[in-house]
Amino acid sequence: MYFAALLARTEDGWEASDTELDDVETLSDLADLAREATPDEDTVFVLIEQEDSWFGLVRVDGEEDPRIFVSDAAAAARSAYGELLLTDELLGREPGADDGPDLDSLDLDGTEDGESEEADEDEETTAVGAVPHGPVGDGRILDDLGVGEKELLGLDPNEALAEIAEALGASEVLETVR
């Protein structure tokens, strides 16, 4: 189950709105959607979570490039919404690089050469590409708002968005759209 919302900081405080991401195809589209949430160039967060699995934050400050944090890249990579956030740049890959090895060149069994299961697991991790298990992105995305990197990295995916909203003083407005 997914939840996605926009959280915009305005002169009057935080405003939250539920958002549909079905028509969003790229990170650029997501940033444009966030920018439309406020008439000024205020800070806007796109909050995304997949229950029991991962959460992601996209911070858009005016026309600046979006800043991204994803709590578990490998889990997010298996999600359509997660794929929006996991850009080549975020994952440290060359833009447009091949997403994985040529399937025709893979030894899918791996046992003909007497390799151990442990070696097979290592190859599988490498074959998946550069999508690490664990957090990726800007861990300092909320520093100026009172949530440090250590706190962000320690959040449980099931409670993360609620805890972030509480730290920002926006828990009531976020709950109204949940």
CSV table of N, CA and C in Angstrom, one decimal:
chain,number,residue,atom,x,y,z
A,1,MET,N,0.8,-1.2,0.0
A,1,MET,CA,0.0,0.0,0.0
A,1,MET,C,0.9,1.2,0.0
A,2,TYR,N,0.6,2.2,-0.9
A,2,TYR,CA,1.3,3.4,-1.0
A,2,TYR,C,0.6,4.6,-0.4
A,3,PHE,N,1.4,5.6,0.0
A,3,PHE,CA,0.8,6.9,0.4
A,3,PHE,C,1.7,7.9,-0.2
A,4,ALA,N,1.1,8.9,-0.8
A,4,ALA,CA,1.9,10.0,-1.4
A,4,ALA,C,1.2,11.3,-1.1
A,5,ALA,N,2.0,12.3,-0.6
A,5,ALA,CA,1.4,13.6,-0.3
A,5,ALA,C,2.4,14.7,-0.6
A,6,LEU,N,1.9,15.9,-0.8
A,6,LEU,CA,2.7,17.1,-0.9
A,6,LEU,C,2.6,17.9,0.4
A,7,LEU,N,3.7,18.3,0.9
A,7,LEU,CA,3.8,19.2,2.1
A,7,LEU,C,4.5,20.4,1.8
A,8,ALA,N,3.8,21.5,1.7
A,8,ALA,CA,4.3,22.8,1.3
A,8,ALA,C,4.4,23.8,2.4
A,9,ARG,N,5.5,24.4,2.6
A,9,ARG,CA,5.7,25.5,3.6
A,9,ARG,C,5.3,26.8,3.0
A,10,THR,N,4.3,27.5,3.7
A,10,THR,CA,3.9,28.8,3.2
A,10,THR,C,4.0,29.8,4.4
A,11,GLU,N,3.6,31.0,4.1
A,11,GLU,CA,3.7,32.1,5.1
A,11,GLU,C,2.8,31.7,6.3
A,12,ASP,N,1.7,30.9,6.1
A,12,ASP,CA,0.8,30.6,7.2
A,12,ASP,C,1.1,29.3,7.8
A,13,GLY,N,2.3,28.6,7.5
A,13,GLY,CA,2.6,27.3,8.0
A,13,GLY,C,2.6,26.3,6.9
A,14,TRP,N,2.5,25.0,7.4
A,14,TRP,CA,2.6,23.9,6.4
A,14,TRP,C,1.2,23.6,5.9
A,15,GLU,N,1.1,23.3,4.6
A,15,GLU,CA,-0.1,22.8,4.0
A,15,GLU,C,0.1,21.5,3.3
A,16,ALA,N,-0.8,20.6,3.5
A,16,ALA,CA,-0.6,19.2,3.0
A,16,ALA,C,-1.7,18.9,2.0
A,17,SER,N,-1.4,18.2,1.0
A,17,SER,CA,-2.4,17.7,0.0
A,17,SER,C,-2.0,16.3,-0.5
A,18,ASP,N,-3.1,15.5,-0.6
A,18,ASP,CA,-2.9,14.2,-1.1
A,18,ASP,C,-2.6,14.3,-2.6
A,19,THR,N,-1.8,13.5,-3.1
A,19,THR,CA,-1.5,13.6,-4.5
A,19,THR,C,-1.5,12.2,-5.2
A,20,GLU,N,-1.8,12.3,-6.4
A,20,GLU,CA,-1.8,11.1,-7.3
A,20,GLU,C,-0.5,11.1,-8.1
A,21,LEU,N,0.2,10.1,-8.2
A,21,LEU,CA,1.4,10.0,-9.0
A,21,LEU,C,1.3,9.2,-10.2
A,22,ASP,N,0.1,8.8,-10.6
A,22,ASP,CA,-0.2,8.0,-11.7
A,22,ASP,C,0.3,8.6,-13.0
A,23,ASP,N,0.2,9.9,-13.2
A,23,ASP,CA,0.6,10.6,-14.4
A,23,ASP,C,2.0,11.1,-14.4
A,24,VAL,N,2.7,10.9,-13.3
A,24,VAL,CA,4.1,11.3,-13.2
A,24,VAL,C,5.0,10.2,-13.7
A,25,GLU,N,5.8,10.6,-14.7
A,25,GLU,CA,6.7,9.6,-15.3
A,25,GLU,C,8.2,9.8,-15.0
A,26,THR,N,8.6,11.1,-14.6
A,26,THR,CA,10.0,11.3,-14.4
A,26,THR,C,10.1,12.2,-13.1
A,27,LEU,N,11.4,12.3,-12.6
A,27,LEU,CA,11.6,13.1,-11.5
A,27,LEU,C,11.3,14.6,-11.8
A,28,SER,N,11.6,15.0,-13.0
A,28,SER,CA,11.2,16.3,-13.5
A,28,SER,C,9.7,16.6,-13.4
A,29,ASP,N,8.9,15.6,-13.8
A,29,ASP,CA,7.5,15.8,-13.6
A,29,ASP,C,7.1,15.9,-12.2
A,30,LEU,N,7.7,15.1,-11.3
A,30,LEU,CA,7.4,15.2,-9.9
A,30,LEU,C,7.8,16.5,-9.3
A,31,ALA,N,9.0,17.1,-9.7
A,31,ALA,CA,9.4,18.4,-9.2
A,31,ALA,C,8.4,19.5,-9.7
A,32,ASP,N,7.9,19.4,-10.9
A,32,ASP,CA,6.9,20.3,-11.4
A,32,ASP,C,5.6,20.2,-10.7
A,33,LEU,N,5.2,19.0,-10.3
A,33,LEU,CA,4.0,18.8,-9.5
A,33,LEU,C,4.2,19.5,-8.1
A,34,ALA,N,5.3,19.4,-7.6
A,34,ALA,CA,5.6,20.0,-6.3
A,34,ALA,C,5.6,21.5,-6.4
A,35,ARG,N,6.2,22.0,-7.4
A,35,ARG,CA,6.3,23.5,-7.6
A,35,ARG,C,4.9,24.1,-7.8
A,36,GLU,N,4.0,23.3,-8.3
A,36,GLU,CA,2.6,23.8,-8.5
A,36,GLU,C,1.8,23.9,-7.2
A,37,ALA,N,2.3,23.3,-6.2
A,37,ALA,CA,1.6,23.2,-4.9
A,37,ALA,C,1.7,24.5,-4.1
A,38,THR,N,2.5,25.4,-4.5
A,38,THR,CA,2.6,26.7,-3.9
A,38,THR,C,2.9,27.8,-4.9
A,39,PRO,N,2.2,29.0,-4.8
A,39,PRO,CA,2.3,30.0,-5.7
A,39,PRO,C,3.7,30.7,-5.6
A,40,ASP,N,4.3,30.7,-4.5
A,40,ASP,CA,5.6,31.3,-4.3
A,40,ASP,C,6.7,30.2,-4.5
A,41,GLU,N,7.9,30.5,-4.3
A,41,GLU,CA,9.0,29.5,-4.4
A,41,GLU,C,9.3,28.9,-3.1
A,42,ASP,N,8.3,28.6,-2.3
A,42,ASP,CA,8.5,28.0,-1.0
A,42,ASP,C,9.0,26.6,-1.1
A,43,THR,N,9.4,26.0,0.0
A,43,THR,CA,9.8,24.6,0.1
A,43,THR,C,8.6,23.7,0.0
A,44,VAL,N,8.8,22.7,-0.8
A,44,VAL,CA,7.7,21.7,-0.9
A,44,VAL,C,8.4,20.3,-0.8
A,45,PHE,N,7.8,19.4,-0.1
A,45,PHE,CA,8.2,18.1,0.0
A,45,PHE,C,7.2,17.1,-0.7
A,46,VAL,N,7.7,16.2,-1.4
A,46,VAL,CA,6.9,15.1,-1.9
A,46,VAL,C,7.2,13.9,-0.9
A,47,LEU,N,6.2,13.4,-0.2
A,47,LEU,CA,6.4,12.3,0.7
A,47,LEU,C,5.8,11.1,0.1
A,48,ILE,N,6.6,10.0,0.1
A,48,ILE,CA,6.1,8.8,-0.5
A,48,ILE,C,6.5,7.6,0.5
A,49,GLU,N,5.5,6.7,0.7
A,49,GLU,CA,5.9,5.6,1.5
A,49,GLU,C,5.2,4.3,1.0
A,50,GLN,N,5.9,3.2,1.0
A,50,GLN,CA,5.3,1.9,0.8
A,50,GLN,C,5.3,1.2,2.1
A,51,GLU,N,4.1,0.9,2.6
A,51,GLU,CA,4.0,0.3,3.9
A,51,GLU,C,5.0,-0.8,4.2
A,52,ASP,N,5.6,-0.9,5.3
A,52,ASP,CA,6.5,-1.9,5.7
A,52,ASP,C,7.8,-2.0,4.9
A,53,SER,N,8.0,-1.1,3.9
A,53,SER,CA,9.1,-1.3,3.0
A,53,SER,C,10.1,-0.2,3.0
A,54,TRP,N,9.7,1.0,2.5
A,54,TRP,CA,10.6,2.1,2.3
A,54,TRP,C,9.8,3.4,2.3
A,55,PHE,N,10.5,4.5,2.5
A,55,PHE,CA,9.9,5.8,2.3
A,55,PHE,C,10.9,6.7,1.5
A,56,GLY,N,10.3,7.7,0.9
A,56,GLY,CA,11.2,8.6,0.1
A,56,GLY,C,10.7,10.1,0.3
A,57,LEU,N,11.7,11.0,0.3
A,57,LEU,CA,11.4,12.4,0.4
A,57,LEU,C,12.0,13.1,-0.9
A,58,VAL,N,11.3,14.0,-1.4
A,58,VAL,CA,11.8,14.8,-2.5
A,58,VAL,C,11.6,16.3,-2.0
A,59,ARG,N,12.7,17.0,-2.0
A,59,ARG,CA,12.6,18.4,-1.5
A,59,ARG,C,12.8,19.3,-2.7
A,60,VAL,N,11.8,20.2,-2.9
A,60,VAL,CA,11.9,21.2,-4.0
A,60,VAL,C,11.9,22.6,-3.4
A,61,ASP,N,13.0,23.3,-3.6
A,61,ASP,CA,13.1,24.7,-3.1
A,61,ASP,C,13.1,25.6,-4.4
A,62,GLY,N,12.0,26.2,-4.7
A,62,GLY,CA,11.9,27.0,-5.9
A,62,GLY,C,12.3,26.3,-7.1
A,63,GLU,N,13.2,26.9,-7.9
A,63,GLU,CA,13.7,26.4,-9.2
A,63,GLU,C,14.9,25.5,-9.0
A,64,GLU,N,15.4,25.3,-7.8
A,64,GLU,CA,16.6,24.5,-7.6
A,64,GLU,C,16.3,23.1,-8.0
A,65,ASP,N,17.4,22.3,-8.3
A,65,ASP,CA,17.2,20.9,-8.5
A,65,ASP,C,16.6,20.2,-7.3
A,66,PRO,N,15.8,19.2,-7.5
A,66,PRO,CA,15.2,18.5,-6.3
A,66,PRO,C,16.3,17.7,-5.6
A,67,ARG,N,16.1,17.7,-4.3
A,67,ARG,CA,17.0,16.9,-3.4
A,67,ARG,C,16.2,15.6,-3.0
A,68,ILE,N,16.8,14.5,-3.0
A,68,ILE,CA,16.1,13.2,-2.8
A,68,ILE,C,16.7,12.4,-1.7
A,69,PHE,N,15.9,11.7,-0.9
A,69,PHE,CA,16.3,10.7,0.1
A,69,PHE,C,15.4,9.6,0.0
A,70,VAL,N,16.0,8.3,-0.1
A,70,VAL,CA,15.2,7.1,-0.2
A,70,VAL,C,15.8,6.2,0.9
A,71,SER,N,14.9,5.7,1.8
A,71,SER,CA,15.3,4.9,2.9
A,71,SER,C,15.9,3.5,2.6
A,72,ASP,N,15.4,2.9,1.5
A,72,ASP,CA,16.0,1.6,1.1
A,72,ASP,C,15.9,1.5,-0.5
A,73,ALA,N,17.0,1.7,-1.1
A,73,ALA,CA,17.0,1.8,-2.6
A,73,ALA,C,16.6,0.5,-3.2
A,74,ALA,N,17.0,-0.6,-2.7
A,74,ALA,CA,16.7,-1.9,-3.3
A,74,ALA,C,15.2,-2.2,-3.2
A,75,ALA,N,14.5,-1.9,-2.1
A,75,ALA,CA,13.1,-2.0,-1.9
A,75,ALA,C,12.4,-1.0,-2.9
A,76,ALA,N,12.8,0.2,-2.9
A,76,ALA,CA,12.2,1.2,-3.8
A,76,ALA,C,12.4,0.8,-5.3
A,77,ALA,N,13.4,0.2,-5.6
A,77,ALA,CA,13.7,-0.2,-7.0
A,77,ALA,C,12.6,-1.2,-7.5
A,78,ARG,N,12.0,-1.9,-6.6
A,78,ARG,CA,10.9,-2.8,-7.0
A,78,ARG,C,9.5,-2.1,-7.1
A,79,SER,N,9.5,-0.8,-7.0
A,79,SER,CA,8.3,-0.1,-7.0
A,79,SER,C,8.3,0.9,-8.1
A,80,ALA,N,7.1,1.1,-8.7
A,80,ALA,CA,7.0,2.1,-9.8
A,80,ALA,C,7.3,3.5,-9.3
A,81,TYR,N,6.8,3.8,-8.1
A,81,TYR,CA,7.1,5.1,-7.5
A,81,TYR,C,8.5,5.3,-7.1
A,82,GLY,N,9.1,4.2,-6.6
A,82,GLY,CA,10.5,4.3,-6.2
A,82,GLY,C,11.4,4.5,-7.4
A,83,GLU,N,11.0,3.9,-8.5
A,83,GLU,CA,11.8,4.1,-9.7
A,83,GLU,C,11.9,5.5,-10.2
A,84,LEU,N,10.9,6.3,-9.8
A,84,LEU,CA,10.9,7.8,-10.2
A,84,LEU,C,12.0,8.5,-9.4
A,85,LEU,N,12.3,8.0,-8.2
A,85,LEU,CA,13.3,8.7,-7.4
A,85,LEU,C,14.7,8.2,-7.6
A,86,LEU,N,14.9,7.0,-8.0
A,86,LEU,CA,16.2,6.4,-8.1
A,86,LEU,C,16.8,6.7,-9.5
A,87,THR,N,17.3,7.9,-9.6
A,87,THR,CA,17.9,8.4,-10.8
A,87,THR,C,19.3,7.8,-10.9
A,88,ASP,N,19.9,7.8,-12.1
A,88,ASP,CA,21.3,7.4,-12.3
A,88,ASP,C,22.2,8.2,-11.4
A,89,GLU,N,22.0,9.5,-11.3
A,89,GLU,CA,22.8,10.3,-10.5
A,89,GLU,C,22.8,9.9,-9.0
A,90,LEU,N,21.6,9.7,-8.5
A,90,LEU,CA,21.4,9.3,-7.1
A,90,LEU,C,22.1,8.0,-6.8
A,91,LEU,N,22.1,7.1,-7.8
A,91,LEU,CA,22.7,5.7,-7.6
A,91,LEU,C,24.2,5.7,-8.0
A,92,GLY,N,24.7,6.9,-8.4
A,92,GLY,CA,26.1,6.9,-8.8
A,92,GLY,C,26.5,6.3,-10.1
A,93,ARG,N,25.5,6.2,-11.0
A,93,ARG,CA,25.7,5.6,-12.3
A,93,ARG,C,25.9,6.6,-13.4
A,94,GLU,N,26.5,6.3,-14.5
A,94,GLU,CA,26.6,7.2,-15.6
A,94,GLU,C,25.2,7.3,-16.2
A,95,PRO,N,24.7,8.5,-16.5
A,95,PRO,CA,23.3,8.7,-17.1
A,95,PRO,C,23.3,7.9,-18.4
A,96,GLY,N,22.2,7.1,-18.5
A,96,GLY,CA,21.9,6.3,-19.7
A,96,GLY,C,22.7,5.0,-19.7
A,97,ALA,N,23.4,4.7,-18.6
A,97,ALA,CA,24.1,3.5,-18.5
A,97,ALA,C,23.2,2.3,-18.5
A,98,ASP,N,23.7,1.2,-19.0
A,98,ASP,CA,22.9,0.0,-19.0
A,98,ASP,C,22.5,-0.4,-17.6
A,99,ASP,N,21.2,-0.8,-17.4
A,99,ASP,CA,20.7,-1.2,-16.1
A,99,ASP,C,21.2,-2.5,-15.6
A,100,GLY,N,21.9,-3.2,-16.3
A,100,GLY,CA,22.4,-4.5,-15.8
A,100,GLY,C,23.2,-5.2,-16.9
A,101,PRO,N,23.6,-6.4,-16.6
A,101,PRO,CA,24.5,-7.1,-17.6
A,101,PRO,C,23.6,-7.7,-18.8
A,102,ASP,N,24.3,-8.0,-19.8
A,102,ASP,CA,23.7,-8.6,-21.0
A,102,ASP,C,23.2,-10.0,-20.5
A,103,LEU,N,21.9,-10.3,-20.6
A,103,LEU,CA,21.4,-11.6,-20.1
A,103,LEU,C,22.0,-12.7,-20.9
A,104,ASP,N,22.3,-12.5,-22.2
A,104,ASP,CA,22.9,-13.6,-23.0
A,104,ASP,C,24.3,-14.0,-22.5
A,105,SER,N,25.0,-13.1,-21.8
A,105,SER,CA,26.3,-13.4,-21.3
A,105,SER,C,26.4,-14.0,-19.9
A,106,LEU,N,25.2,-14.0,-19.2
A,106,LEU,CA,25.2,-14.5,-17.9
A,106,LEU,C,25.2,-16.1,-17.8
A,107,ASP,N,25.9,-16.6,-16.8
A,107,ASP,CA,25.9,-18.0,-16.5
A,107,ASP,C,24.9,-18.1,-15.4
A,108,LEU,N,23.6,-18.5,-15.9
A,108,LEU,CA,22.5,-18.4,-15.0
A,108,LEU,C,22.5,-19.5,-13.9
A,109,ASP,N,23.3,-20.6,-14.2
A,109,ASP,CA,23.3,-21.7,-13.2
A,109,ASP,C,24.5,-21.4,-12.3
A,110,GLY,N,25.7,-21.2,-12.8
A,110,GLY,CA,26.8,-20.8,-12.0
A,110,GLY,C,27.5,-22.0,-11.3
A,111,THR,N,26.9,-23.2,-11.4
A,111,THR,CA,27.5,-24.4,-10.7
A,111,THR,C,28.4,-25.2,-11.6
A,112,GLU,N,28.4,-25.0,-12.9
A,112,GLU,CA,29.3,-25.8,-13.8
A,112,GLU,C,30.7,-25.6,-13.4
A,113,ASP,N,31.1,-24.5,-12.9
A,113,ASP,CA,32.5,-24.2,-12.6
A,113,ASP,C,32.8,-24.5,-11.1
A,114,GLY,N,31.9,-25.1,-10.4
A,114,GLY,CA,32.2,-25.5,-9.0
A,114,GLY,C,32.1,-24.3,-8.1
A,115,GLU,N,31.4,-23.2,-8.5
A,115,GLU,CA,31.2,-22.1,-7.6
A,115,GLU,C,30.3,-22.4,-6.5
A,116,SER,N,30.6,-21.7,-5.4
A,116,SER,CA,29.7,-22.0,-4.2
A,116,SER,C,28.5,-21.1,-4.2
A,117,GLU,N,27.5,-21.4,-3.4
A,117,GLU,CA,26.3,-20.6,-3.3
A,117,GLU,C,26.6,-19.2,-2.9
A,118,GLU,N,27.6,-19.0,-2.0
A,118,GLU,CA,28.0,-17.7,-1.6
A,118,GLU,C,28.5,-16.9,-2.8
A,119,ALA,N,29.2,-17.5,-3.7
A,119,ALA,CA,29.7,-16.7,-4.9
A,119,ALA,C,28.5,-16.4,-5.7
A,120,ASP,N,27.5,-17.3,-5.8
A,120,ASP,CA,26.3,-17.0,-6.6
A,120,ASP,C,25.6,-15.8,-6.0
A,121,GLU,N,25.5,-15.7,-4.7
A,121,GLU,CA,24.8,-14.6,-4.1
A,121,GLU,C,25.6,-13.3,-4.4
A,122,ASP,N,26.9,-13.3,-4.3
A,122,ASP,CA,27.7,-12.1,-4.7
A,122,ASP,C,27.4,-11.7,-6.1
A,123,GLU,N,27.4,-12.7,-7.0
A,123,GLU,CA,27.1,-12.3,-8.4
A,123,GLU,C,25.7,-11.8,-8.6
A,124,GLU,N,24.8,-12.3,-7.9
A,124,GLU,CA,23.4,-11.8,-8.0
A,124,GLU,C,23.3,-10.3,-7.6
A,125,THR,N,24.0,-10.0,-6.5
A,125,THR,CA,24.0,-8.6,-6.0
A,125,THR,C,24.6,-7.7,-7.1
A,126,THR,N,25.7,-8.2,-7.7
A,126,THR,CA,26.4,-7.4,-8.7
A,126,THR,C,25.5,-7.3,-9.9
A,127,ALA,N,24.8,-8.4,-10.3
A,127,ALA,CA,24.0,-8.4,-11.5
A,127,ALA,C,22.8,-7.5,-11.4
A,128,VAL,N,22.3,-7.3,-10.2
A,128,VAL,CA,21.2,-6.4,-10.0
A,128,VAL,C,21.6,-5.0,-10.4
A,129,GLY,N,22.9,-4.7,-10.4
A,129,GLY,CA,23.3,-3.3,-10.8
A,129,GLY,C,23.7,-2.6,-9.5
A,130,ALA,N,23.7,-1.3,-9.7
A,130,ALA,CA,24.2,-0.4,-8.6
A,130,ALA,C,23.0,0.1,-7.7
A,131,VAL,N,22.1,-0.8,-7.4
A,131,VAL,CA,21.0,-0.5,-6.5
A,131,VAL,C,21.3,-1.1,-5.1
A,132,PRO,N,21.9,-0.3,-4.2
A,132,PRO,CA,22.3,-0.8,-2.9
A,132,PRO,C,21.1,-1.1,-2.0
A,133,HIS,N,21.3,-2.0,-1.1
A,133,HIS,CA,20.3,-2.2,0.0
A,133,HIS,C,20.6,-1.1,1.0
A,134,GLY,N,19.6,-0.4,1.4
A,134,GLY,CA,19.8,0.7,2.4
A,134,GLY,C,19.6,2.0,1.8
A,135,PRO,N,19.8,3.1,2.6
A,135,PRO,CA,19.5,4.4,2.2
A,135,PRO,C,20.4,5.0,1.1
A,136,VAL,N,19.8,5.9,0.3
A,136,VAL,CA,20.6,6.6,-0.7
A,136,VAL,C,20.0,8.0,-0.8
A,137,GLY,N,20.9,8.9,-1.2
A,137,GLY,CA,20.4,10.3,-1.4
A,137,GLY,C,21.0,11.2,-0.4
A,138,ASP,N,20.3,12.3,-0.2
A,138,ASP,CA,20.7,13.4,0.7
A,138,ASP,C,20.2,13.2,2.1
A,139,GLY,N,21.0,12.6,2.9
A,139,GLY,CA,20.7,12.4,4.3
A,139,GLY,C,20.5,13.6,5.1
A,140,ARG,N,21.0,14.7,4.6
A,140,ARG,CA,20.9,16.0,5.3
A,140,ARG,C,19.7,16.9,4.7
A,141,ILE,N,18.8,16.2,4.1
A,141,ILE,CA,17.7,16.9,3.4
A,141,ILE,C,16.8,17.7,4.4
A,142,LEU,N,16.8,17.3,5.6
A,142,LEU,CA,16.0,18.0,6.6
A,142,LEU,C,16.8,18.7,7.7
A,143,ASP,N,18.1,18.8,7.6
A,143,ASP,CA,18.9,19.4,8.6
A,143,ASP,C,18.4,20.8,9.0
A,144,ASP,N,18.2,21.7,8.1
A,144,ASP,CA,17.8,23.0,8.4
A,144,ASP,C,16.4,23.1,9.1
A,145,LEU,N,15.7,22.0,9.1
A,145,LEU,CA,14.3,22.0,9.7
A,145,LEU,C,14.3,21.2,11.0
A,146,GLY,N,15.5,20.8,11.5
A,146,GLY,CA,15.6,20.2,12.8
A,146,GLY,C,15.6,18.7,12.8
A,147,VAL,N,15.7,18.0,11.6
A,147,VAL,CA,15.9,16.6,11.6
A,147,VAL,C,17.2,16.3,11.0
A,148,GLY,N,18.1,15.8,11.8
A,148,GLY,CA,19.5,15.5,11.3
A,148,GLY,C,19.6,14.2,10.6
A,149,GLU,N,20.7,14.0,9.9
A,149,GLU,CA,20.9,12.8,9.2
A,149,GLU,C,20.8,11.5,10.0
A,150,LYS,N,21.4,11.5,11.2
A,150,LYS,CA,21.3,10.4,12.1
A,150,LYS,C,19.9,10.0,12.4
A,151,GLU,N,19.1,11.0,12.7
A,151,GLU,CA,17.7,10.8,13.0
A,151,GLU,C,16.9,10.2,11.8
A,152,LEU,N,17.2,10.8,10.7
A,152,LEU,CA,16.5,10.3,9.4
A,152,LEU,C,16.9,8.9,9.1
A,153,LEU,N,18.1,8.5,9.3
A,153,LEU,CA,18.6,7.2,9.0
A,153,LEU,C,18.0,6.2,10.0
A,154,GLY,N,17.7,6.6,11.2
A,154,GLY,CA,17.1,5.7,12.2
A,154,GLY,C,15.6,5.5,12.2
A,155,LEU,N,14.9,6.2,11.2
A,155,LEU,CA,13.5,6.1,11.2
A,155,LEU,C,13.0,4.8,10.7
A,156,ASP,N,11.9,4.2,11.3
A,156,ASP,CA,11.2,3.1,10.9
A,156,ASP,C,10.3,3.5,9.7
A,157,PRO,N,10.4,2.8,8.6
A,157,PRO,CA,9.6,3.1,7.4
A,157,PRO,C,8.1,3.3,7.7
A,158,ASN,N,7.6,2.5,8.6
A,158,ASN,CA,6.2,2.6,8.9
A,158,ASN,C,5.8,3.9,9.7
A,159,GLU,N,6.7,4.5,10.4
A,159,GLU,CA,6.4,5.7,11.2
A,159,GLU,C,7.1,6.9,10.6
A,160,ALA,N,8.0,6.8,9.7
A,160,ALA,CA,8.9,7.8,9.2
A,160,ALA,C,8.1,9.1,8.9
A,161,LEU,N,7.2,9.0,8.0
A,161,LEU,CA,6.5,10.3,7.5
A,161,LEU,C,5.8,11.0,8.7
A,162,ALA,N,5.2,10.2,9.6
A,162,ALA,CA,4.5,10.8,10.7
A,162,ALA,C,5.5,11.5,11.7
A,163,GLU,N,6.7,10.8,11.9
A,163,GLU,CA,7.7,11.4,12.7
A,163,GLU,C,8.3,12.7,12.1
A,164,ILE,N,8.5,12.6,10.8
A,164,ILE,CA,9.1,13.8,10.1
A,164,ILE,C,8.1,15.0,10.2
A,165,ALA,N,6.8,14.7,9.9
A,165,ALA,CA,5.8,15.7,10.0
A,165,ALA,C,5.7,16.3,11.4
A,166,GLU,N,5.8,15.5,12.4
A,166,GLU,CA,5.8,15.9,13.8
A,166,GLU,C,7.0,16.9,14.1
A,167,ALA,N,8.1,16.5,13.6
A,167,ALA,CA,9.3,17.3,13.9
A,167,ALA,C,9.2,18.6,13.1
A,168,LEU,N,8.5,18.7,12.0
A,168,LEU,CA,8.3,19.9,11.3
A,168,LEU,C,7.2,20.7,11.8
A,169,GLY,N,6.4,20.2,12.7
A,169,GLY,CA,5.2,20.9,13.2
A,169,GLY,C,4.0,20.8,12.2
A,170,ALA,N,4.0,19.7,11.4
A,170,ALA,CA,3.0,19.6,10.3
A,170,ALA,C,2.2,18.3,10.5
A,171,SER,N,2.2,17.7,11.6
A,171,SER,CA,1.6,16.4,11.8
A,171,SER,C,0.1,16.5,11.6
A,172,GLU,N,-0.5,17.5,12.1
A,172,GLU,CA,-2.0,17.7,12.0
A,172,GLU,C,-2.4,17.8,10.5
A,173,VAL,N,-1.7,18.6,9.8
A,173,VAL,CA,-2.1,18.8,8.4
A,173,VAL,C,-1.8,17.6,7.5
A,174,LEU,N,-0.8,16.9,7.9
A,174,LEU,CA,-0.5,15.6,7.1
A,174,LEU,C,-1.6,14.6,7.4
A,175,GLU,N,-2.0,14.5,8.7
A,175,GLU,CA,-3.0,13.5,9.1
A,175,GLU,C,-4.4,13.8,8.4
A,176,THR,N,-4.6,15.0,8.0
A,176,THR,CA,-5.9,15.3,7.4
A,176,THR,C,-6.0,14.7,6.0
A,177,VAL,N,-4.8,14.5,5.3
A,177,VAL,CA,-4.8,14.0,4.0
A,177,VAL,C,-4.6,12.5,4.0
A,178,ARG,N,-4.2,11.9,5.1
A,178,ARG,CA,-3.9,10.5,5.2
A,178,ARG,C,-5.3,9.8,5.3
